[in-house]
Coordinates of C-alpha atoms and ligand atoms in Angstrom, one line a residue:
M27 CA 90.8 84.9 122.6
V28 CA 89.2 83.8 119.1
A29 CA 90.9 85.7 116.4
G30 CA 88.3 85.8 113.3
W31 CA 85.0 84.4 111.8
A32 CA 83.9 83.4 115.7
R33 CA 84.7 86.1 117.4
L34 CA 82.6 87.8 115.0
R35 CA 80.1 85.6 114.9
T36 CA 79.5 85.4 118.4
A37 CA 79.7 89.2 118.8
W38 CA 76.6 89.9 116.5
T39 CA 74.8 87.4 118.5
T40 CA 75.2 87.8 122.0
H41 CA 73.1 91.5 122.1
P42 CA 70.3 90.3 120.2
S43 CA 67.7 92.9 121.9
R44 CA 70.2 95.6 121.4
S45 CA 69.1 98.5 119.2
F46 CA 71.6 97.8 116.2
L47 CA 71.0 101.0 114.0
R48 CA 69.1 103.8 112.7
S49 CA 68.4 105.1 109.5
D50 CA 65.9 107.0 107.6
R51 CA 64.7 104.3 106.7
G52 CA 63.2 103.3 110.7
T53 CA 65.4 101.0 112.6
L54 CA 67.1 97.4 112.9
S55 CA 68.0 95.4 116.7
Y56 CA 70.6 93.2 116.7
V57 CA 68.4 90.1 116.7
E58 CA 66.2 91.3 112.9
L59 CA 70.2 92.2 111.6
E60 CA 70.8 88.3 112.7
R61 CA 67.6 87.2 110.8
R62 CA 67.6 89.0 107.8
A63 CA 70.8 87.9 107.3
S64 CA 70.1 84.7 107.7
A65 CA 67.4 84.5 105.4
Y66 CA 68.8 86.8 103.0
A67 CA 72.3 83.6 102.8
G68 CA 69.8 81.1 102.3
W69 CA 68.1 82.9 99.3
L70 CA 71.8 83.0 98.1
A71 CA 72.6 79.2 99.0
Q72 CA 69.4 78.3 97.3
E73 CA 70.7 79.9 94.2
G74 CA 73.9 77.5 93.8
L75 CA 76.1 80.4 96.0
R76 CA 79.1 78.6 97.8
A77 CA 81.6 80.0 100.6
G78 CA 84.4 81.9 97.8
D79 CA 82.2 83.1 95.1
R80 CA 81.6 86.7 94.8
V81 CA 79.3 89.0 95.5
A82 CA 79.3 92.7 94.6
V83 CA 77.5 95.5 96.2
F84 CA 77.1 99.1 94.3
A85 CA 74.8 100.7 96.8
D86 CA 73.8 104.2 98.5
T87 CA 74.4 103.7 102.3
D88 CA 71.3 101.9 103.1
P89 CA 71.2 99.1 106.1
D90 CA 70.0 96.4 104.0
V91 CA 73.8 96.7 102.4
I92 CA 75.0 96.1 105.7
V93 CA 72.7 93.5 105.9
A94 CA 73.9 91.8 102.7
L95 CA 77.0 92.1 104.4
F96 CA 77.0 89.5 107.0
G97 CA 74.3 87.6 105.2
H98 CA 77.8 86.9 103.0
H99 CA 79.7 87.1 106.0
R100 CA 77.5 83.4 107.2
L101 CA 77.5 81.6 103.5
G102 CA 81.0 82.8 102.9
V103 CA 80.8 84.6 99.8
I104 CA 83.4 87.3 99.2
H105 CA 81.5 91.1 100.5
V106 CA 82.8 93.3 97.3
P107 CA 81.4 96.9 97.6
I108 CA 82.1 99.1 94.6
N109 CA 82.5 103.2 95.3
T110 CA 78.9 104.8 94.6
R111 CA 80.6 107.4 92.6
Y112 CA 82.2 105.2 89.7
Q113 CA 81.0 104.8 86.2
H114 CA 80.7 102.0 84.6
E115 CA 84.4 101.6 83.0
E116 CA 85.1 101.7 86.8
V117 CA 82.3 99.3 87.6
N118 CA 83.3 97.5 84.2
H119 CA 87.1 96.8 85.4
I120 CA 86.1 95.5 89.0
L121 CA 83.4 93.1 87.6
S122 CA 85.2 91.7 85.2
D123 CA 88.4 91.2 87.8
A124 CA 86.1 89.6 90.6
Q125 CA 83.9 87.9 88.5
P126 CA 81.1 88.2 91.1
R127 CA 78.5 86.3 90.7
L128 CA 76.1 88.5 92.0
V129 CA 75.9 92.3 92.1
L130 CA 73.7 94.2 94.1
T131 CA 72.8 97.5 93.2
D132 CA 70.1 99.8 94.2
A133 CA 67.6 101.8 91.6
A134 CA 70.0 105.1 91.4
H135 CA 73.0 102.8 90.2
R136 CA 71.1 100.1 88.1
A137 CA 71.9 102.1 84.8
V138 CA 76.1 101.9 85.9
V139 CA 76.1 98.2 86.3
E140 CA 73.6 97.2 83.2
R141 CA 76.3 99.7 81.1
A142 CA 79.0 98.1 83.1
M143 CA 78.3 94.8 82.4
T144 CA 80.4 92.3 80.0
D145 CA 79.0 89.2 80.5
R146 CA 76.0 87.5 81.7
L147 CA 75.3 88.5 85.2
A148 CA 72.7 88.3 88.0
V149 CA 72.0 91.7 88.8
K150 CA 69.4 92.2 92.0
L151 CA 67.5 95.4 93.2
I152 CA 69.2 95.4 96.9
G153 CA 66.1 95.2 99.6
Q154 CA 63.6 94.1 97.2
P155 CA 62.0 92.1 96.3
A156 CA 63.2 88.6 98.2
P157 CA 67.0 89.0 98.9
L158 CA 67.2 91.3 101.7
G159 CA 63.1 90.7 103.1
A160 CA 62.6 90.4 105.9
G161 CA 60.0 87.3 104.9
P162 CA 59.5 84.4 105.3
G163 CA 62.2 82.0 103.6
P164 CA 65.2 79.2 104.2
T165 CA 67.4 80.2 106.4
A166 CA 71.0 79.9 106.1
P167 CA 72.9 77.9 109.3
A168 CA 75.8 80.1 109.7
A169 CA 79.1 77.9 108.3
D170 CA 81.7 77.9 110.2
H171 CA 85.1 79.4 108.2
P172 CA 88.6 79.5 108.9
D173 CA 90.3 82.7 110.2
D174 CA 91.8 83.0 107.1
A175 CA 89.1 82.8 104.9
P176 CA 88.5 85.8 102.5
A177 CA 86.0 88.1 104.4
L178 CA 86.1 91.3 102.1
M179 CA 87.5 92.5 98.4
I180 CA 88.2 96.3 98.8
Y181 CA 89.2 97.5 95.5
T182 CA 91.6 100.4 95.6
S183 CA 94.3 102.8 93.1
G184 CA 97.8 101.8 93.1
T185 CA 100.3 103.6 91.1
T186 CA 98.7 101.4 87.6
A187 CA 96.2 102.5 86.2
K188 CA 93.8 100.1 87.0
S189 CA 92.4 99.4 90.4
K190 CA 93.3 95.9 92.6
G191 CA 91.7 94.1 94.8
V192 CA 92.7 93.9 97.7
I193 CA 91.7 90.5 100.1
L194 CA 90.7 90.8 103.7
P195 CA 90.3 87.9 105.8
F196 CA 88.2 87.6 108.8
R197 CA 91.2 86.9 110.9
S198 CA 92.8 90.6 109.7
I199 CA 89.8 92.0 109.9
V200 CA 88.6 91.2 113.6
G201 CA 91.7 91.1 115.4
N202 CA 93.6 94.5 114.0
V203 CA 89.8 96.1 114.4
S204 CA 89.1 94.9 118.3
A205 CA 92.3 96.3 118.8
L206 CA 92.3 99.6 117.6
T207 CA 88.5 100.4 119.2
D208 CA 89.7 98.6 122.5
L209 CA 92.5 101.6 122.2
W210 CA 89.7 103.6 121.6
G211 CA 87.4 102.6 124.7
W212 CA 85.0 101.9 122.5
S213 CA 81.7 99.0 124.8
S214 CA 78.7 99.2 124.1
S215 CA 77.3 101.7 125.7
D216 CA 78.5 103.9 123.2
R217 CA 76.9 105.5 119.7
L218 CA 78.7 106.2 117.0
V219 CA 77.4 108.5 114.0
L220 CA 78.6 106.3 110.8
A221 CA 78.4 109.5 107.9
L222 CA 81.5 107.7 105.8
P223 CA 80.9 105.3 103.0
L224 CA 80.3 101.5 102.9
F225 CA 82.5 100.8 100.4
H226 CA 86.1 101.8 102.3
V227 CA 87.7 100.6 104.7
H228 CA 87.4 103.1 107.2
G229 CA 83.3 103.5 106.9
L230 CA 82.7 99.4 107.0
G231 CA 86.0 98.5 108.7
I232 CA 85.9 100.2 112.0
G233 CA 82.5 102.0 111.4
V234 CA 80.4 98.5 111.3
Y235 CA 82.7 96.0 112.2
G236 CA 84.3 97.5 115.2
S237 CA 80.7 98.7 117.1
V238 CA 79.1 95.1 116.2
L239 CA 81.9 93.6 118.6
H240 CA 81.3 96.4 121.2
G241 CA 77.7 95.5 120.7
M242 CA 77.7 99.3 119.9
S243 CA 74.7 101.1 118.0
I244 CA 74.8 102.9 114.8
D245 CA 74.1 106.5 113.7
L246 CA 74.1 105.3 110.1
L247 CA 73.3 108.9 107.6
P248 CA 73.1 108.0 104.1
S249 CA 75.8 111.0 103.6
F250 CA 78.2 113.2 105.3
D251 CA 75.9 116.6 106.5
P252 CA 77.3 118.5 109.4
A253 CA 73.9 120.1 110.5
R254 CA 72.7 115.9 110.9
V255 CA 75.5 115.1 112.7
V256 CA 75.1 117.8 115.5
T257 CA 71.4 116.9 115.8
A258 CA 72.4 113.0 116.1
I259 CA 75.4 114.1 119.2
A260 CA 72.2 116.3 120.8
E261 CA 70.2 113.2 120.7
G262 CA 73.0 110.8 122.5
A263 CA 75.8 109.3 120.2
T264 CA 78.8 109.6 121.6
V265 CA 81.4 108.8 118.6
F266 CA 81.8 110.6 115.4
M267 CA 84.9 109.8 112.7
G268 CA 85.8 111.9 109.4
V269 CA 88.6 112.1 107.0
P270 CA 90.0 115.7 107.5
T271 CA 87.5 116.9 104.8
M272 CA 84.6 116.2 106.9
Y273 CA 85.9 118.5 109.7
R274 CA 87.1 121.2 108.0
R275 CA 83.3 121.3 106.8
L276 CA 82.1 120.4 110.2
V277 CA 84.4 123.4 112.0
H278 CA 83.2 125.4 109.2
H279 CA 79.5 124.6 110.2
L280 CA 80.3 125.0 113.9
D281 CA 82.1 128.3 113.7
G282 CA 78.7 129.7 112.6
D283 CA 76.3 128.2 115.1
P284 CA 78.2 128.4 118.8
P285 CA 75.6 126.3 120.1
A286 CA 76.6 123.6 117.9
A287 CA 79.6 123.6 118.7
N288 CA 78.5 124.0 122.6
A289 CA 76.2 120.6 121.7
L290 CA 79.3 118.3 120.6
R291 CA 80.8 119.1 124.0
A292 CA 79.0 116.1 125.0
A293 CA 80.1 112.7 122.5
R294 CA 82.8 111.2 123.9
L295 CA 85.8 110.3 120.9
F296 CA 86.4 112.1 117.5
T297 CA 88.9 110.0 115.1
S298 CA 90.0 111.6 112.3
G299 CA 91.9 108.8 109.0
S300 CA 93.0 108.8 105.2
A301 CA 94.3 111.4 105.1
A302 CA 96.7 114.3 107.0
L303 CA 94.3 115.9 109.9
S304 CA 96.1 119.7 109.4
P305 CA 97.4 120.5 112.8
D306 CA 94.6 124.2 112.3
L307 CA 91.8 122.0 111.9
F308 CA 92.7 120.3 115.3
T309 CA 93.7 123.1 116.9
R310 CA 90.4 124.5 115.9
F311 CA 88.3 122.4 116.2
E312 CA 89.7 121.6 119.9
T313 CA 89.0 125.3 120.3
L314 CA 85.0 124.9 119.3
T315 CA 84.4 121.6 121.0
G316 CA 87.1 120.7 123.6
H317 CA 88.1 117.9 121.8
Q318 CA 91.2 117.1 120.7
I319 CA 90.6 114.9 117.4
V320 CA 92.4 111.1 118.0
E321 CA 94.5 110.9 115.0
R322 CA 95.4 107.6 113.3
Y323 CA 97.0 106.2 109.8
G324 CA 95.5 103.0 108.0
M325 CA 95.6 102.2 104.3
S326 CA 92.8 99.2 102.3
E327 CA 96.2 96.5 102.4
T328 CA 96.8 97.0 106.0
L329 CA 94.0 98.0 107.7
F330 CA 94.8 100.4 111.5
T331 CA 98.3 100.6 111.9
L332 CA 99.0 104.0 113.9
S333 CA 96.7 105.8 116.0
N334 CA 97.0 108.0 119.2
R335 CA 96.9 106.7 122.0
L336 CA 93.0 107.9 124.2
E337 CA 95.1 108.2 127.4
E338 CA 97.4 111.1 126.2
R339 CA 97.5 114.7 125.2
R340 CA 97.1 114.1 120.7
R341 CA 99.8 116.4 119.2
P342 CA 98.5 117.7 116.0
G343 CA 100.5 116.4 112.9
V344 CA 101.4 112.8 115.1
V345 CA 99.2 109.7 113.8
G346 CA 100.6 108.3 117.1
R347 CA 102.2 104.4 117.4
P348 CA 101.5 101.2 116.4
V349 CA 98.4 99.7 117.0
P350 CA 98.8 95.9 119.1
G351 CA 99.5 93.4 117.0
V352 CA 101.1 95.5 114.4
E353 CA 104.7 96.2 113.2
A354 CA 106.4 99.2 112.6
R355 CA 109.7 100.1 111.0
I356 CA 111.3 102.7 108.2
V357 CA 113.2 101.9 105.3
D358 CA 115.8 104.0 103.3
E359 CA 115.6 102.6 99.1
D360 CA 117.7 100.2 99.2
G361 CA 115.0 98.9 101.8
R362 CA 117.7 99.0 105.2
V363 CA 116.1 99.8 108.3
V364 CA 117.1 103.5 109.6
A365 CA 117.0 104.8 112.7
P366 CA 113.7 106.0 113.8
T367 CA 114.0 109.7 113.3
E368 CA 114.8 109.5 110.0
V369 CA 112.8 110.3 107.4
G370 CA 111.9 106.7 104.9
E371 CA 109.6 104.6 104.6
L372 CA 106.8 102.9 106.4
E373 CA 106.5 99.2 106.1
V374 CA 104.2 97.2 108.8
R375 CA 103.7 93.6 109.4
G376 CA 101.0 92.0 111.3
G377 CA 97.6 93.5 111.8
G378 CA 94.6 93.9 110.1
M379 CA 97.9 92.8 106.8
M380 CA 96.3 91.3 103.2
T381 CA 96.6 88.1 102.1
E382 CA 97.1 88.7 98.2
Y383 CA 95.9 91.6 95.6
W384 CA 93.6 89.1 93.8
G385 CA 94.6 87.2 91.2
K386 CA 97.9 89.2 90.8
P387 CA 100.5 87.4 92.6
E388 CA 103.2 89.5 91.4
E389 CA 101.8 92.1 92.5
T390 CA 101.3 90.5 95.8
S391 CA 104.9 89.7 95.9
A392 CA 106.5 92.9 95.1
S393 CA 104.4 95.0 97.5
F394 CA 106.5 92.6 100.5
A395 CA 110.1 92.9 101.5
A396 CA 111.7 90.0 103.0
G397 CA 109.5 88.7 106.6
G398 CA 106.5 89.3 105.3
W399 CA 106.9 93.7 105.6
F400 CA 104.4 95.7 103.6
K401 CA 105.7 98.1 101.6
T402 CA 103.3 100.7 102.0
G403 CA 104.1 103.8 100.2
D404 CA 103.9 106.8 102.7
V405 CA 107.3 108.5 103.5
V406 CA 107.7 108.7 107.5
R407 CA 109.8 109.6 111.0
Q408 CA 109.8 109.2 114.1
D409 CA 109.5 111.6 116.7
D410 CA 111.9 111.8 119.8
R411 CA 108.5 109.6 122.0
G412 CA 108.8 107.1 119.5
D413 CA 105.3 108.9 117.9
F414 CA 104.7 108.2 114.1
Q415 CA 104.2 111.8 111.7
I416 CA 103.2 111.0 107.7
V417 CA 105.9 113.4 105.8
G418 CA 104.3 111.9 102.0
R419 CA 104.6 109.5 100.0
K420 CA 107.1 107.5 97.3
S421 CA 104.9 107.6 94.7
V422 CA 103.6 111.1 93.2
D423 CA 101.8 108.9 91.1
I424 CA 99.5 108.0 93.5
I425 CA 97.0 111.0 94.7
K426 CA 94.7 110.9 97.9
S427 CA 91.2 113.6 97.7
G428 CA 89.1 113.6 100.4
G429 CA 89.8 110.5 101.9
F430 CA 89.8 108.7 98.3
K431 CA 92.9 107.1 96.7
I432 CA 92.9 108.2 93.4
S433 CA 95.7 107.2 90.3
A434 CA 97.2 109.8 88.6
R435 CA 97.7 107.7 85.5
E436 CA 94.4 106.3 84.9
I437 CA 93.0 110.2 84.6
E438 CA 95.9 110.1 82.6
D439 CA 94.9 107.6 80.1
V440 CA 91.6 109.3 79.7
L441 CA 93.1 112.5 79.1
R442 CA 95.5 111.0 76.4
D443 CA 92.2 109.7 74.4
H444 CA 91.3 113.4 73.2
D445 CA 93.1 114.2 69.6
R446 CA 94.8 117.5 70.9
V447 CA 96.4 116.2 74.0
E448 CA 100.5 114.8 73.0
D449 CA 101.5 114.7 76.4
V450 CA 99.3 115.1 79.9
A451 CA 101.1 114.7 83.3
V452 CA 97.8 114.4 86.3
V453 CA 99.2 115.7 89.8
G454 CA 97.8 116.9 93.3
I455 CA 98.9 119.7 94.7
P456 CA 98.1 120.9 98.3
D457 CA 94.6 122.4 99.0
P458 CA 92.8 123.5 101.5
E459 CA 89.4 121.7 101.5
W460 CA 90.4 117.8 99.6
G461 CA 94.1 117.1 101.4
Q462 CA 95.2 117.4 97.5
A463 CA 93.2 118.8 94.0
I464 CA 94.0 116.9 91.1
V465 CA 96.0 118.8 88.5
A466 CA 96.8 118.2 84.2
V467 CA 99.2 119.6 82.6
A468 CA 98.9 119.1 78.9
V469 CA 100.6 119.5 75.5
P470 CA 98.5 120.5 73.1
V471 CA 99.0 118.9 69.3
G472 CA 100.8 122.4 67.9
E473 CA 100.4 125.2 68.9
P474 CA 97.7 126.4 71.8
I475 CA 95.7 128.5 70.5
D476 CA 94.4 131.9 72.0
A477 CA 90.9 131.6 73.9
D478 CA 91.9 127.8 73.9
T479 CA 88.7 125.5 74.7
L480 CA 91.1 122.2 75.0
P481 CA 91.0 122.9 79.4
E482 CA 87.4 122.7 79.5
E483 CA 87.1 119.4 76.6
L484 CA 89.6 118.2 79.3
V485 CA 87.3 118.5 82.4
A486 CA 83.9 117.0 80.4
L487 CA 86.3 114.1 79.3
A488 CA 87.3 113.2 82.5
A489 CA 83.9 114.1 83.9
A490 CA 82.2 111.7 80.9
R491 CA 84.6 108.4 82.4
L492 CA 85.4 108.1 85.8
A493 CA 84.3 109.1 89.3
G494 CA 83.6 113.2 89.7
Y495 CA 86.4 113.3 92.1
K496 CA 88.1 112.2 89.7
K497 CA 88.0 115.2 87.5
P498 CA 91.1 118.2 86.9
R499 CA 89.7 121.1 89.3
R500 CA 92.3 123.2 87.0
V501 CA 93.9 121.9 83.5
V502 CA 97.3 123.7 82.5
L503 CA 98.2 123.6 78.5
T504 CA 102.0 123.9 77.9
K505 CA 104.5 123.4 75.0
A506 CA 106.5 121.1 76.3
L507 CA 106.9 118.7 80.1
P508 CA 109.9 118.9 81.8
R509 CA 111.3 115.3 82.1
N510 CA 115.0 113.8 83.2
A511 CA 117.5 113.0 81.0
L512 CA 116.3 109.6 80.9
G513 CA 113.0 111.2 79.5
K514 CA 111.0 110.7 82.7
I515 CA 108.4 113.5 83.8
Q516 CA 109.9 115.3 86.7
K517 CA 106.7 115.7 88.3
H518 CA 108.1 117.1 91.2
V519 CA 109.4 120.2 88.9
L520 CA 105.2 120.7 88.1
I521 CA 103.9 120.5 90.8
A522 CA 106.5 122.9 93.1
S523 CA 105.2 125.5 89.8
L524 CA 101.8 125.1 90.3
T525 CA 101.8 125.6 93.9
A526 CA 103.7 128.5 93.4
Q527 CA 101.1 130.2 91.2
P528 CA 98.2 128.9 92.3
Ligands
MCA17 C1 83.4 114.7 96.4 N1 83.8 115.9 95.7 C2 85.2 115.2 95.5 C3 85.0 114.4 96.4 N2 84.7 114.0 97.0 N3 85.9 115.9 95.1 C4 86.9 115.5 95.3 N4 88.0 114.9 96.1 C5 86.9 114.6 97.1 N5 86.9 113.6 97.5 C6 83.3 116.7 94.6 C7 82.3 115.9 93.6 O1 82.5 115.3 92.0 C8 81.2 117.0 93.4 O2 81.6 117.7 92.7 C9 81.1 118.1 94.6 O3 82.4 117.4 95.3 C10 80.3 117.8 95.2 O4 80.0 116.4 95.5 P1 79.2 115.3 96.8 O5 78.9 114.0 96.4 O6 78.2 116.6 97.2 O7 80.8 115.3 97.7 P2 80.1 115.3 99.1 O8 79.2 113.9 99.4 O9 79.9 116.3 100.6 O10 81.7 114.1 99.0 C11 82.8 114.7 100.4 C12 83.2 113.6 101.5 C13 83.1 112.4 100.2 C14 81.8 113.5 102.5 C15 84.4 113.6 101.4 O11 84.7 112.9 99.3 C16 84.2 111.5 101.1 O12 82.4 110.6 101.2 N6 84.6 111.2 101.8 C17 85.7 110.0 102.7 C18 85.3 108.7 101.3 C19 86.4 107.1 102.0 O13 85.9 107.3 103.1 N7 87.9 107.1 102.7 C20 88.6 106.0 103.0 C21 89.1 105.4 102.5 P3 81.2 118.3 91.1 O14 79.9 118.4 90.8 O15 81.9 118.9 90.3 O16 81.5 116.8 90.2 S1 90.4 104.3 103.4 C22 91.5 104.6 104.0 O17 91.8 105.7 103.9 C23 92.3 104.1 104.9 C24 92.4 102.6 105.2 C25 91.9 104.5 106.3 O18 93.5 104.6 106.7 O19 91.0 104.9 106.6
AMP18 P1 93.5 104.3 101.2 O1 94.6 103.3 100.0 O2 92.3 104.7 100.2 O3 93.0 102.6 101.4 O4 94.2 104.8 101.5 C1 95.6 104.7 101.8 C2 96.5 106.1 102.3 O5 95.6 106.7 102.6 C3 97.8 106.1 103.4 O6 99.0 104.9 102.9 C4 98.3 107.0 103.4 O7 99.0 107.6 102.9 C5 97.2 107.9 103.7 N1 96.8 108.0 105.2 C6 95.9 107.1 105.6 N2 95.4 108.0 107.4 C7 96.1 109.3 107.0 C8 96.2 109.7 107.8 N3 96.1 109.4 109.4 N4 97.2 111.2 107.7 C9 98.2 110.9 106.1 N5 97.4 110.5 105.3 C10 96.8 109.1 105.7

């Protein structure tokens, strides 16, 4: 079976008469997708772009973002989506690192791009006037790409301050997404409600590629809205994918609207990923809709690694077994493989593996153990049936809020710029809505003062420089941070004391 580019290319040209997408901006068939992607790729080629060049996309969810993706694939240009919540410093880091030839943006984000740019870069408004227009123009014959050619570069946070570009080749994306969606029984009679952002692999990877690989159609929502999810399903959509925060809001909505809960019974499949789905939420959703959410686990670097099986009764808190093509093992602190029921770090191989962190050979090789095993940093165990449970993460410096991965150090670096901050630690504490909520613990220069305004100033500082979801939800002032004998901040101690006194 062809694993990579050719399979994707065949998939999106095999169903010309089918509807590909419904959105607030109208509908798009597979044939229109092909025509517009080809016209856009022709324009890019005329502008001198070649395979391996990068194009960054910093724009809200829109059909044109998907047209751009397939235009990039036709030419072999690497598609670099940027989180639309980012502010100029965060965007500047990505543009400096990825060195794209072109940035596609929309009216709402253009000012941020222009403020972010250090070098002169071509910037175009997505969808207008020429690049993504449906009008006549040169078209590009789809080039043949090796399966290992890079298709996507996804920026993700690690334990260090700056995000890294994960390079994903066609082989990994197509092989792994089709393996996962085959497990889930996706077929051309399914219709996906897609309300996840198009800049991460959950929405873009499973949502867009998965649909195309099966000739499915997508109801594309501009953002997550429980009422619109219900309407889409009432109108015939069959599949919904979300992060746990979305399910929490959906359950809240359905609690007050029994007919809506009933409408969801008609759907075929609900899946959750990107963060832990609490057993309570799983059960409440099943009670309301009759559906057992299929939970799965993944990572930008490895794509989709573990999933519940459709045919098996799901148990809350369990993320299932390796997706076909993926190998998984559990290792101890010294990298020795442990018995499956012991707790240890999850390492994975095969499947949707990245090829590298862009321009970072040392960090790339440090992230793999001998034999090509990727060190996920997630702490897991297998139950007696061989199913995996995610127990936690090795590093307290990585926080997951609402499905977004956040580096504690990036926030600390910003807060440290306040001239009254002597020391600061950022941690994630358990939170029912977001999974984890960001709390900053700061030591002010000198003594804390009565009615200190430092907490509000620190929140404002973070809000001015970082994406809104990285803003501390709470700031606590203290005289000193707990440190061990080597002087390292004991974040576990902080988390324990903050969790004890909400
Ligand atoms: C929004 N806010 C948040 C978050 N999102 N706060 C903490 N964490 C968040 N994730 C804050 C905003 O800053 C704002 O606060 C307030 O919530 C309302 O903002 P709004 O934009 O209206 O929020 P929203 O549109 O309702 O967003 C919530 C959301 C969103 C829909 C759940 O966070 C989301 O789309 N999450 C999905 C992320 C995702 O796709 N992850 C997949 C990664 P203020 O006004 O005070 O600033 S891929 C992955 O993890 C792997 C590979 C995998 O396995 O899937
Ligand atoms: P990202 O870098 O955004 O791709 O996030 C990947 C991380 O999300 C993983 O390393 C896990 O920590 C977390 N994650 C993804 N899926 C799940 C899940 N089903 N349960 C718990 N954590 C998850």
